[in-house]
Short mmCIF file of C-alpha atoms and ligand atoms in Angstrom, two decimals:
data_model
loop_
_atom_site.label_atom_id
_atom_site.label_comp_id
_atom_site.label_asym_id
_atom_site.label_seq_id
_atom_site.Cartn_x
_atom_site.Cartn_y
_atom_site.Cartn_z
CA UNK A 30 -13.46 3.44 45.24
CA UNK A 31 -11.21 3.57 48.25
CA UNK A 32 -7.85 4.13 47.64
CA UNK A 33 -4.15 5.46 48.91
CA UNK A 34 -3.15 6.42 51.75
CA UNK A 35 -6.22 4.31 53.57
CA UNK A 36 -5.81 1.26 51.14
CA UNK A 37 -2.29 -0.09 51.55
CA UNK A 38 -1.24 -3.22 49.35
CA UNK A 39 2.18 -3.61 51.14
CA UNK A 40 0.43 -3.91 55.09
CA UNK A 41 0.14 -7.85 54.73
CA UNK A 42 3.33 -7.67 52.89
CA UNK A 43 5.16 -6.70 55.49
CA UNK A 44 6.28 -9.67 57.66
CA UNK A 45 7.15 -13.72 55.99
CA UNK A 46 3.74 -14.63 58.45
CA UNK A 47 1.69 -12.09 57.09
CA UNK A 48 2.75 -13.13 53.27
CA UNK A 49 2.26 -16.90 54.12
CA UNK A 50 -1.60 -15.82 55.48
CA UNK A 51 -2.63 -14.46 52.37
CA UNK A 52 -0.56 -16.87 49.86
CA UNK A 53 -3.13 -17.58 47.27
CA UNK A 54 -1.71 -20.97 46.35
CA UNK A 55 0.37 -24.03 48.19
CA UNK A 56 3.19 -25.96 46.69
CA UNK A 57 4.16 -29.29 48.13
CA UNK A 58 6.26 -32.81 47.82
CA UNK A 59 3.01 -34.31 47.42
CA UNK A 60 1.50 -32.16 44.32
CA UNK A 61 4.65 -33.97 42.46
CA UNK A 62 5.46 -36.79 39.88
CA UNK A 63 8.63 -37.38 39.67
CA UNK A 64 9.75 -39.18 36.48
CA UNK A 65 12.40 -42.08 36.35
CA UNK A 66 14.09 -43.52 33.51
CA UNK A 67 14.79 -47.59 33.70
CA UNK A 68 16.84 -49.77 31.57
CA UNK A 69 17.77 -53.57 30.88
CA UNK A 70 21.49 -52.73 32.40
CA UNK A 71 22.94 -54.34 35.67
CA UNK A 72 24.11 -51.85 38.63
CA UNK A 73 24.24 -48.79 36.45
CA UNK A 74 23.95 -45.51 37.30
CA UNK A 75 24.28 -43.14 33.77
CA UNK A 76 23.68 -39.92 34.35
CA UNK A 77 22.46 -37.44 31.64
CA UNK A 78 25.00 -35.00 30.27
CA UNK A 79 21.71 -32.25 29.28
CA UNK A 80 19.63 -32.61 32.92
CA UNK A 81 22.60 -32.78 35.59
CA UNK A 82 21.15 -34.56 38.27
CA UNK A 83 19.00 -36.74 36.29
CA UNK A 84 20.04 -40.56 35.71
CA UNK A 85 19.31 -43.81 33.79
CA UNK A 86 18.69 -46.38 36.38
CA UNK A 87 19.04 -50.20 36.46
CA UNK A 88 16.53 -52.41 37.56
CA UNK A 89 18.22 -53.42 41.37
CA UNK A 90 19.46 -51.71 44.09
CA UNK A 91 20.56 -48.83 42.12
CA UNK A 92 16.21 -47.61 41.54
CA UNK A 93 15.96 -49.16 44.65
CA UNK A 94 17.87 -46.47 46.35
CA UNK A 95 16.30 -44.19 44.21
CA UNK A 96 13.03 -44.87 45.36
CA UNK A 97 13.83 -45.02 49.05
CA UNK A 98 15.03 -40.95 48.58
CA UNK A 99 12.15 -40.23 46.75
CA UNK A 100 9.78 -41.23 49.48
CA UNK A 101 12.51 -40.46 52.33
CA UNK A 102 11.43 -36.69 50.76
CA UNK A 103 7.70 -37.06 50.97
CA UNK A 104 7.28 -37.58 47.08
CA UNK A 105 4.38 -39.69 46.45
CA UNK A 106 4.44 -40.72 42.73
CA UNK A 107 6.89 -41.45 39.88
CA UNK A 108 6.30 -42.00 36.41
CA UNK A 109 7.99 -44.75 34.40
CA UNK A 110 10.42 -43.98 31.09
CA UNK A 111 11.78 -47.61 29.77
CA UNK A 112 14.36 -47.85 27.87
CA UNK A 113 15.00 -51.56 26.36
CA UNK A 114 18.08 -53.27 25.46
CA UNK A 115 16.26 -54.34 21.65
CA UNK A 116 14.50 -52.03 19.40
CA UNK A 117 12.36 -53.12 16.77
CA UNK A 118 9.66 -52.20 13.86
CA UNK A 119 6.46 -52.90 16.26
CA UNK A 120 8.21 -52.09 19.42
CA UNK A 121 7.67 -55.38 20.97
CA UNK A 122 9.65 -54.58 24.06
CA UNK A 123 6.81 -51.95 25.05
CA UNK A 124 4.64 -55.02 26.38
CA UNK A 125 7.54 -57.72 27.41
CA UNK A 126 6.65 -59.10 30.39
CA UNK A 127 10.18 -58.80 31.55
CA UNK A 128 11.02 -55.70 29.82
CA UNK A 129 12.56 -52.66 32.00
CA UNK A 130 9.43 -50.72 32.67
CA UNK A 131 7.36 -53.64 34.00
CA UNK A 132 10.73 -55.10 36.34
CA UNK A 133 10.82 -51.88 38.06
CA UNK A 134 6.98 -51.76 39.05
CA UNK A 135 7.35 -54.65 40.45
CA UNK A 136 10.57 -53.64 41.90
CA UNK A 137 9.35 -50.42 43.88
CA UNK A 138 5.81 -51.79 44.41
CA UNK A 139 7.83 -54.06 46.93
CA UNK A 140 10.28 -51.63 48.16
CA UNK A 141 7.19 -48.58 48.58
CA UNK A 142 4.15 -50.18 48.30
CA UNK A 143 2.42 -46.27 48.66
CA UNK A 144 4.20 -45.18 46.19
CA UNK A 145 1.93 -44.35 43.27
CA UNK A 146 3.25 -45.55 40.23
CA UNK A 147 2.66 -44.49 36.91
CA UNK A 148 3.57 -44.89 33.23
CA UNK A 149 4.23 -43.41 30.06
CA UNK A 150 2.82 -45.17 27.41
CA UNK A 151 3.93 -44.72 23.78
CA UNK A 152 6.11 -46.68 21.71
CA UNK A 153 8.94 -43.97 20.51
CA UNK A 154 11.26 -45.76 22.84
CA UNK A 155 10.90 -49.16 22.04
CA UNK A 156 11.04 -48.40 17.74
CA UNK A 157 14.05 -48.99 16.15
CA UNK A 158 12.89 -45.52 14.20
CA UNK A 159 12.22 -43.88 17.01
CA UNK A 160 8.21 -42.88 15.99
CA UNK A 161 5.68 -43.52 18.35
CA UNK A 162 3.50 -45.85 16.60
CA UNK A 163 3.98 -48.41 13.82
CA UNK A 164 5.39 -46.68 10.42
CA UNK A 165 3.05 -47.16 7.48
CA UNK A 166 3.77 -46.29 3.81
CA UNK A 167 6.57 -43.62 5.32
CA UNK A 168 3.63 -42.18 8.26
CA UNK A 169 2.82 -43.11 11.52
CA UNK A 170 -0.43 -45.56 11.42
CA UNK A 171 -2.66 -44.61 13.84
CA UNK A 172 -5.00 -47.37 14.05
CA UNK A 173 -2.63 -50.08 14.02
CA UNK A 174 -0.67 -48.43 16.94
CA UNK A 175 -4.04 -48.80 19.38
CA UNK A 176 -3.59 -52.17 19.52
CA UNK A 177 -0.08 -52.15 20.62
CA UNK A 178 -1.19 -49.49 22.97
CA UNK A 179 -3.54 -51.57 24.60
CA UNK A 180 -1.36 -54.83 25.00
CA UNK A 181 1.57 -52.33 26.40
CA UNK A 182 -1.10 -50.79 29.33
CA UNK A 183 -2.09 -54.73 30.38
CA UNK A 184 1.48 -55.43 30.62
CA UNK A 185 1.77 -52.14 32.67
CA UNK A 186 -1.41 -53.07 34.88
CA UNK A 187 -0.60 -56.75 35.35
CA UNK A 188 2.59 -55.70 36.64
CA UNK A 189 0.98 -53.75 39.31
CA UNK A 190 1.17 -49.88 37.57
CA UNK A 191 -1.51 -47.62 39.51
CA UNK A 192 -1.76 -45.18 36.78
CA UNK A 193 -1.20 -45.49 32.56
CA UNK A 194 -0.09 -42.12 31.31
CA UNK A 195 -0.43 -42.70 27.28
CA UNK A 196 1.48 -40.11 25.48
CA UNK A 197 1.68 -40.63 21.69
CA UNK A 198 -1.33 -38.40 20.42
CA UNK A 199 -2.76 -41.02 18.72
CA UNK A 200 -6.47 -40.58 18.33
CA UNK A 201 -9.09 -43.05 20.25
CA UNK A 202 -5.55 -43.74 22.55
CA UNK A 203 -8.02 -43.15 25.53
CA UNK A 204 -10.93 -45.25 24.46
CA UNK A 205 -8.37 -48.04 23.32
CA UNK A 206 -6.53 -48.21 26.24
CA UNK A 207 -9.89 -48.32 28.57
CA UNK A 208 -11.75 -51.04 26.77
CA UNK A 209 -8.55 -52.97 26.72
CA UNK A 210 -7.57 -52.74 30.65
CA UNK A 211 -11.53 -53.21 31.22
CA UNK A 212 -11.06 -56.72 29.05
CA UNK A 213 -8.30 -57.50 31.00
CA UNK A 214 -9.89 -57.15 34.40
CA UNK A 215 -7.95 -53.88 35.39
CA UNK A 216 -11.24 -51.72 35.69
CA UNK A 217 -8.90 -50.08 38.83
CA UNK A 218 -6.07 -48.84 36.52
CA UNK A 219 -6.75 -45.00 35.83
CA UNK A 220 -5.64 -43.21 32.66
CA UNK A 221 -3.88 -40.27 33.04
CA UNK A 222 -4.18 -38.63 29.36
CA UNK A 223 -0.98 -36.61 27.83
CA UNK A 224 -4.28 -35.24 26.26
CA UNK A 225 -2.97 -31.87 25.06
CA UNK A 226 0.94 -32.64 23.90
CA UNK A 227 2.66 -29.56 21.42
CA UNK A 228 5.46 -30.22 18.96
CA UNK A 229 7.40 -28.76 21.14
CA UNK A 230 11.31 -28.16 20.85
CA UNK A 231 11.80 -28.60 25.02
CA UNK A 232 11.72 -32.58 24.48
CA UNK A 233 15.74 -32.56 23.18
CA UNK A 234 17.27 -33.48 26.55
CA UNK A 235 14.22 -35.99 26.53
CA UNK A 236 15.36 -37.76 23.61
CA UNK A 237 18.72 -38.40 24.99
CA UNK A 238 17.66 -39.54 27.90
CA UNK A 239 15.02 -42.24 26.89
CA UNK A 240 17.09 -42.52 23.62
CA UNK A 241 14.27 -42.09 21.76
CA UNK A 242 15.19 -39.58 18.50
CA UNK A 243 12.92 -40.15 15.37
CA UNK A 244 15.50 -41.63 12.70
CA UNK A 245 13.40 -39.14 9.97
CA UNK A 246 10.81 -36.48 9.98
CA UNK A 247 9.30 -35.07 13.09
CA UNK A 248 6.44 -35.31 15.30
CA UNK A 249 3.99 -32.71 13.63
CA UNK A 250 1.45 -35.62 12.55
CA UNK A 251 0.25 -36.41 15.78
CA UNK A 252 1.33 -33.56 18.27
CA UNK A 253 -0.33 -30.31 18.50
CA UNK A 254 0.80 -27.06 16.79
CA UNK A 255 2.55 -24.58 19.41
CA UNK A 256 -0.26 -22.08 18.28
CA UNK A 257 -3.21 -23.77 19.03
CA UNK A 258 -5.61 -23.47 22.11
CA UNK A 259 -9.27 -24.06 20.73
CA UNK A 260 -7.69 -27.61 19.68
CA UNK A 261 -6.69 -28.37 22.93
CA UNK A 262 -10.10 -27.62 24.37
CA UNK A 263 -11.03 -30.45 21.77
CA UNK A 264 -8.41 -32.82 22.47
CA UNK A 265 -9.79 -32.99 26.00
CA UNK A 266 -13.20 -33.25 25.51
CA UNK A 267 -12.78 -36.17 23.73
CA UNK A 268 -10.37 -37.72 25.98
CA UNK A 269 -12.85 -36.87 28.80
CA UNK A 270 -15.30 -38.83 26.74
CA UNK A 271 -13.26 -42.28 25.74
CA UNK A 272 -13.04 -42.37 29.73
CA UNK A 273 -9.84 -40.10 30.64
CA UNK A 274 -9.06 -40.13 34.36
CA UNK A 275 -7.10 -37.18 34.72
CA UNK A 276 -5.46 -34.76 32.26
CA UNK A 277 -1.87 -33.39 31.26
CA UNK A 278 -0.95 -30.26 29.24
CA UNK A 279 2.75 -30.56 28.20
CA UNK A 280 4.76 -28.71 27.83
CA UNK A 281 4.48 -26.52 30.95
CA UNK A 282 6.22 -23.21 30.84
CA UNK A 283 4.89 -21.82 27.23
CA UNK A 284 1.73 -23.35 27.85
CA UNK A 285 0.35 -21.83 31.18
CA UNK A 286 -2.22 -20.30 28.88
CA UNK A 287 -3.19 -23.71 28.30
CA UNK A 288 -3.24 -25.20 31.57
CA UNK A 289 -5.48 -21.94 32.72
CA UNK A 290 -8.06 -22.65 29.59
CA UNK A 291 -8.09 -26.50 30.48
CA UNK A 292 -8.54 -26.02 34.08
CA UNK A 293 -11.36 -23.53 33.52
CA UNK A 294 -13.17 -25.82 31.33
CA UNK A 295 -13.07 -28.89 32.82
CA UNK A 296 -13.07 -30.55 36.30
CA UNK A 297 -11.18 -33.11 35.72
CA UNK A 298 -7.78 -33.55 37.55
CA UNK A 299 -5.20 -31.73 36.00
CA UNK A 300 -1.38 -32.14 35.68
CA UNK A 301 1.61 -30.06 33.88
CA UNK A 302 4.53 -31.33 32.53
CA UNK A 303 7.66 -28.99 33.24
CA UNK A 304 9.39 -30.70 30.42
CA UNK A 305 13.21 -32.03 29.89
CA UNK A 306 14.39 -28.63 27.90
CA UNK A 307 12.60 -26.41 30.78
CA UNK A 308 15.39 -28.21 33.04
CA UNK A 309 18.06 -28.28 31.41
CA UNK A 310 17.40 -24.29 31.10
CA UNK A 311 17.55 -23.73 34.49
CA UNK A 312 20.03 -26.03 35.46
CA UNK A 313 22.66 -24.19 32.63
CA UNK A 314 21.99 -20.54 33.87
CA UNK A 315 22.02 -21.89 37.84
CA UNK A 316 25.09 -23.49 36.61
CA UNK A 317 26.71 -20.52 35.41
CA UNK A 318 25.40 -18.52 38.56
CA UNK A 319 23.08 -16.42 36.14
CA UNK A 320 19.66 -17.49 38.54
CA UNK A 321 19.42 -18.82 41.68
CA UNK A 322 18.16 -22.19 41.08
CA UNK A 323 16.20 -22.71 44.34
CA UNK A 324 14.20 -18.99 44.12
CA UNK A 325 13.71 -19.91 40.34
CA UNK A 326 12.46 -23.26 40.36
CA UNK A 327 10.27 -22.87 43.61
CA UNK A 328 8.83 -19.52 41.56
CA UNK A 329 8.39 -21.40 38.37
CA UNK A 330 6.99 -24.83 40.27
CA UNK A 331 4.55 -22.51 42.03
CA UNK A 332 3.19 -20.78 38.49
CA UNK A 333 1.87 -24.05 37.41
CA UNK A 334 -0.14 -24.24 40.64
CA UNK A 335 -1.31 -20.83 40.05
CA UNK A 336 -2.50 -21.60 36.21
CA UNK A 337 -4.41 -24.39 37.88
CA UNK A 338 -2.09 -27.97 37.85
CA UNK A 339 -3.10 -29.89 40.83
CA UNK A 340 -0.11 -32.06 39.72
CA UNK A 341 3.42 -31.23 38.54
CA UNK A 342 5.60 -33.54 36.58
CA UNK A 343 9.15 -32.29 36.98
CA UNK A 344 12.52 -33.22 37.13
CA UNK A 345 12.95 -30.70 40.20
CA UNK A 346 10.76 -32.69 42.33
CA UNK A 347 13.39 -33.87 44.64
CA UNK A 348 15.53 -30.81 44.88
CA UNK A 349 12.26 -28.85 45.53
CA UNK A 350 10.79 -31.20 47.88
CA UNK A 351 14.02 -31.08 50.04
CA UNK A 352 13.54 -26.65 49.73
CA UNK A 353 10.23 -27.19 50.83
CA UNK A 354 10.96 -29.49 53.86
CA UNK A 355 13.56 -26.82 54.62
CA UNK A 356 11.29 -23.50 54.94
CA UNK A 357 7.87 -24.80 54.22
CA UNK A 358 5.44 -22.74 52.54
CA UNK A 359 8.48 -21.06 50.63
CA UNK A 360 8.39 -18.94 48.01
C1 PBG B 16 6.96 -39.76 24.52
C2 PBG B 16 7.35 -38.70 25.48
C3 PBG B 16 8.21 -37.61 25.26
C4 PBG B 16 8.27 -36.91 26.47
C5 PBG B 16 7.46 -37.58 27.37
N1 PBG B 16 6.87 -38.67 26.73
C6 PBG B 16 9.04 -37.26 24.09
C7 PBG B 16 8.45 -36.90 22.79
O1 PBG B 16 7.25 -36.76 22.61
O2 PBG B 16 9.25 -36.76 21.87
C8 PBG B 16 9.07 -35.67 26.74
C9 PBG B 16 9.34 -35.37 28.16
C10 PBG B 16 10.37 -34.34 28.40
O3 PBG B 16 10.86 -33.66 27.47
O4 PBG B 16 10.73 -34.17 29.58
N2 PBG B 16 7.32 -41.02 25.01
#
C-alpha cells in the first residue's frame, strides 16, 4: 500500500478551494423544513422562553411576515404546528375548517404560492389530555384515532397542504391517511411518514411550544424505545407499504445511526428531525459563549446530510440559510 511521505492527506486540505473540491456532501436553504407554530390569537407574536428565536404566530400579517423571510432566505418548505384556542376529548379542532392550521395554509399559499407546505398530523395538540389519539379505558385507542386522522389530513388537503406529515405512531396511520385523501379526491397530497419516532426526552421545549404536555403517563405506548434499530427497519417497511411518500427519523442527533440504517435500506426520500431539545442545547451553550453557534450548527446541520437526510427539519433553518447565503458551501 502506498503510504507517507508520497501519500499526503493534508495536500487538498490545504487551501478553502481545494476543501470545497473534495467536500463529500452539500448543505443548502433548500434541503430545509422549517417548522412554524400557528394559533387562533390576533397580531401576536409569543416567543418561546426554551428555543430563543422561535415564536407562536397569529394567523395575519404577523406569519405573513414570517413567511415572506423565510422565502426572502431561499427556504422552500415549512411545516405546520396548530395550536387551537379549545381543547377537547376527540380533538375536534384538529379537522375545523377554520381552525389555526388550515387558516394559515391558506394564508401563505396566497402570500408564497411555491412555498411547499406541510403538516404535522397528530392530535396531542388539540386533546384536552394532551395524548395523541382518543383515550380509551386509561390508553391511547389506536383504531379509533385513524379515523380522526383521516378527517384531520382532508381538512389539511382541502385547505391546499402539499404534504401531510402524520406523527402519532399509531399503527395503519399511513394506510388510513392514504385511503382517506384518495376518497376525498386528494390522490396529489403526499405523506411524509414520522415513520421511525423514539420516546425521546428532546421534545420538552416542544411541548411548550405547541402546548401540548400529556396531563398523565407518557408516550412509551406508541413511540419507539431509544434502544431500538431492527424496529425501525420495521416501522418503515410497513409505512413504505400502506403507501408512505417519504420518510422521517426523529429525533436527529442520537439517532444518526438510524438515519444511516434507514437510508441504506430504503430509497425512499428521507428526512431528519433536529428536534426542539437539540435547539434549545445549542442555543443555551451559544448563549453562554461556550460554542460558537454558527460553526456548531452548520457542523451539526451538515452530519445529518452525511448520515444520509436529503431533508432537514430544524429550527436553525433560517439562521443557517442566512450563514449559507453568506459564505456558501461553508463548513
Ligand atoms: C407530535 C409531535 C411532537 C414533536 C413533533 N410532533 C411532540 C411529541 O411527540 O411529544 C416534537 C418536535 C420537537 O421536539 O421539536 N405532534
Amino acid at each position: 500500500m502506498t503510504q507517507f511521505p508520497v501519500v499526503r492527506m493534508r495536500r487538498l486540505r490545504r487551501t478553502p478551494t481545494l476543501r470545497a473540491l473534495v467536500r463529500e456532501t452539500s448543505l443548502a436553504a433548500s434541503d430545509f423544513i422549517y417548522p412554524l407554530f400557528v394559533t387562533a390569537e390576533k397580531n401576536k407574536r409569543k416567543e418561546i422562553t426554551s428555543m430563543p428565536g422561535v415564536a407562536q404566530l397569529s394567523v395575519d400579517g404577523v406569519l405573513q411576515k414570517e413567511i415572506e423571510s423565510v422565502v426572502q432566505l431561499g427556504i422552500r418548505s415549512v411545516l405546520l404546528f396548530g395550536i387551537p384556542a379549545t381543547k377537547d376529548a376527540t380533538a375536534t379542532q384538529s379537522y375545523a375548517v377554520d381552525a389555526p392550521v388550515q387558516k394559515a395554509i391558506k394564508l401563505i399559499k396566497q402570500t408564497a404560492p411555491d412555498l411547499a407546505v406541510m403538516t404535522d398530523v397528530c392530535l396531542c395538540e388539540y386533546t384536552d389530555h394532551g395524548h395523541c389519539g382518543i383515550i380509551k379505558n386509561g390508553a391511547v385507542d389506536n383504531d379509533s384515532t385513524l379515523g380522526i386522522l383521516g378527517k384531520v389530513v382532508v381538512s389539511h388537503a382541502g385547505a391546499g397542504a402539499d404534504v401531510v406529515a402524520p406523527s402519532g405512531m399509531m399503527d395503519g396511520m399511513v394506510g388510513a391517511i392514504r385511503k382517506a385523501l384518495d376518497g376525498a379526491g386528494f390522490a396529489e397530497t403526499a405523506v411524509l411518514s414520522y415513520a421511525v419516532k423514539y420516546a425521546s426526552a428532546f421534545y420538552g421545549p416542544f411541548r411548550e411550544a405547541a402546548e401540548s404536555p400529556p396531563s398523565f403517563g407518557d408516550r412509551k405506548s406508541h413511540q419507539m424505545d431509544p434502544a431500538n434499530v431492527r424496529e425501525a427497519l420495521r416501522e418503515c417497511a410497513l409505512d413504505i407499504e400502506e403507501g408512505a411518500d417519504a420518510l422521517m427519523v426523529k429525533p436527529g442527533l442520537p439517532y444518526l445511526d438510524v438515519l444511516r440504517a434507514v437510508r441504506e435500506t430504503y430509497d425512499l426520500p428521507l428526512a431528519s428531525y433536529n428536534v426542539s431539545g437539540e435547539y434549545a442545547m445549542v442555543k443555551a451553550a451559544a448563549k453562554n459563549g461556550w460554542i460558537d453557534e454558527r460553526a456548531a450548527v452548520l457542523e451539526l446541520l451538515r452530519s445529518f446530510r452525511r448520515a444520509g437526510a436529503d431533508l432537514i427539519l430544524t429550527y436553525h433553518a433560517k439562521d443557517a440559510a442566512a450563514w449559507l447565503r453568506e459564505t456558501p458551501g461553508d463548513a
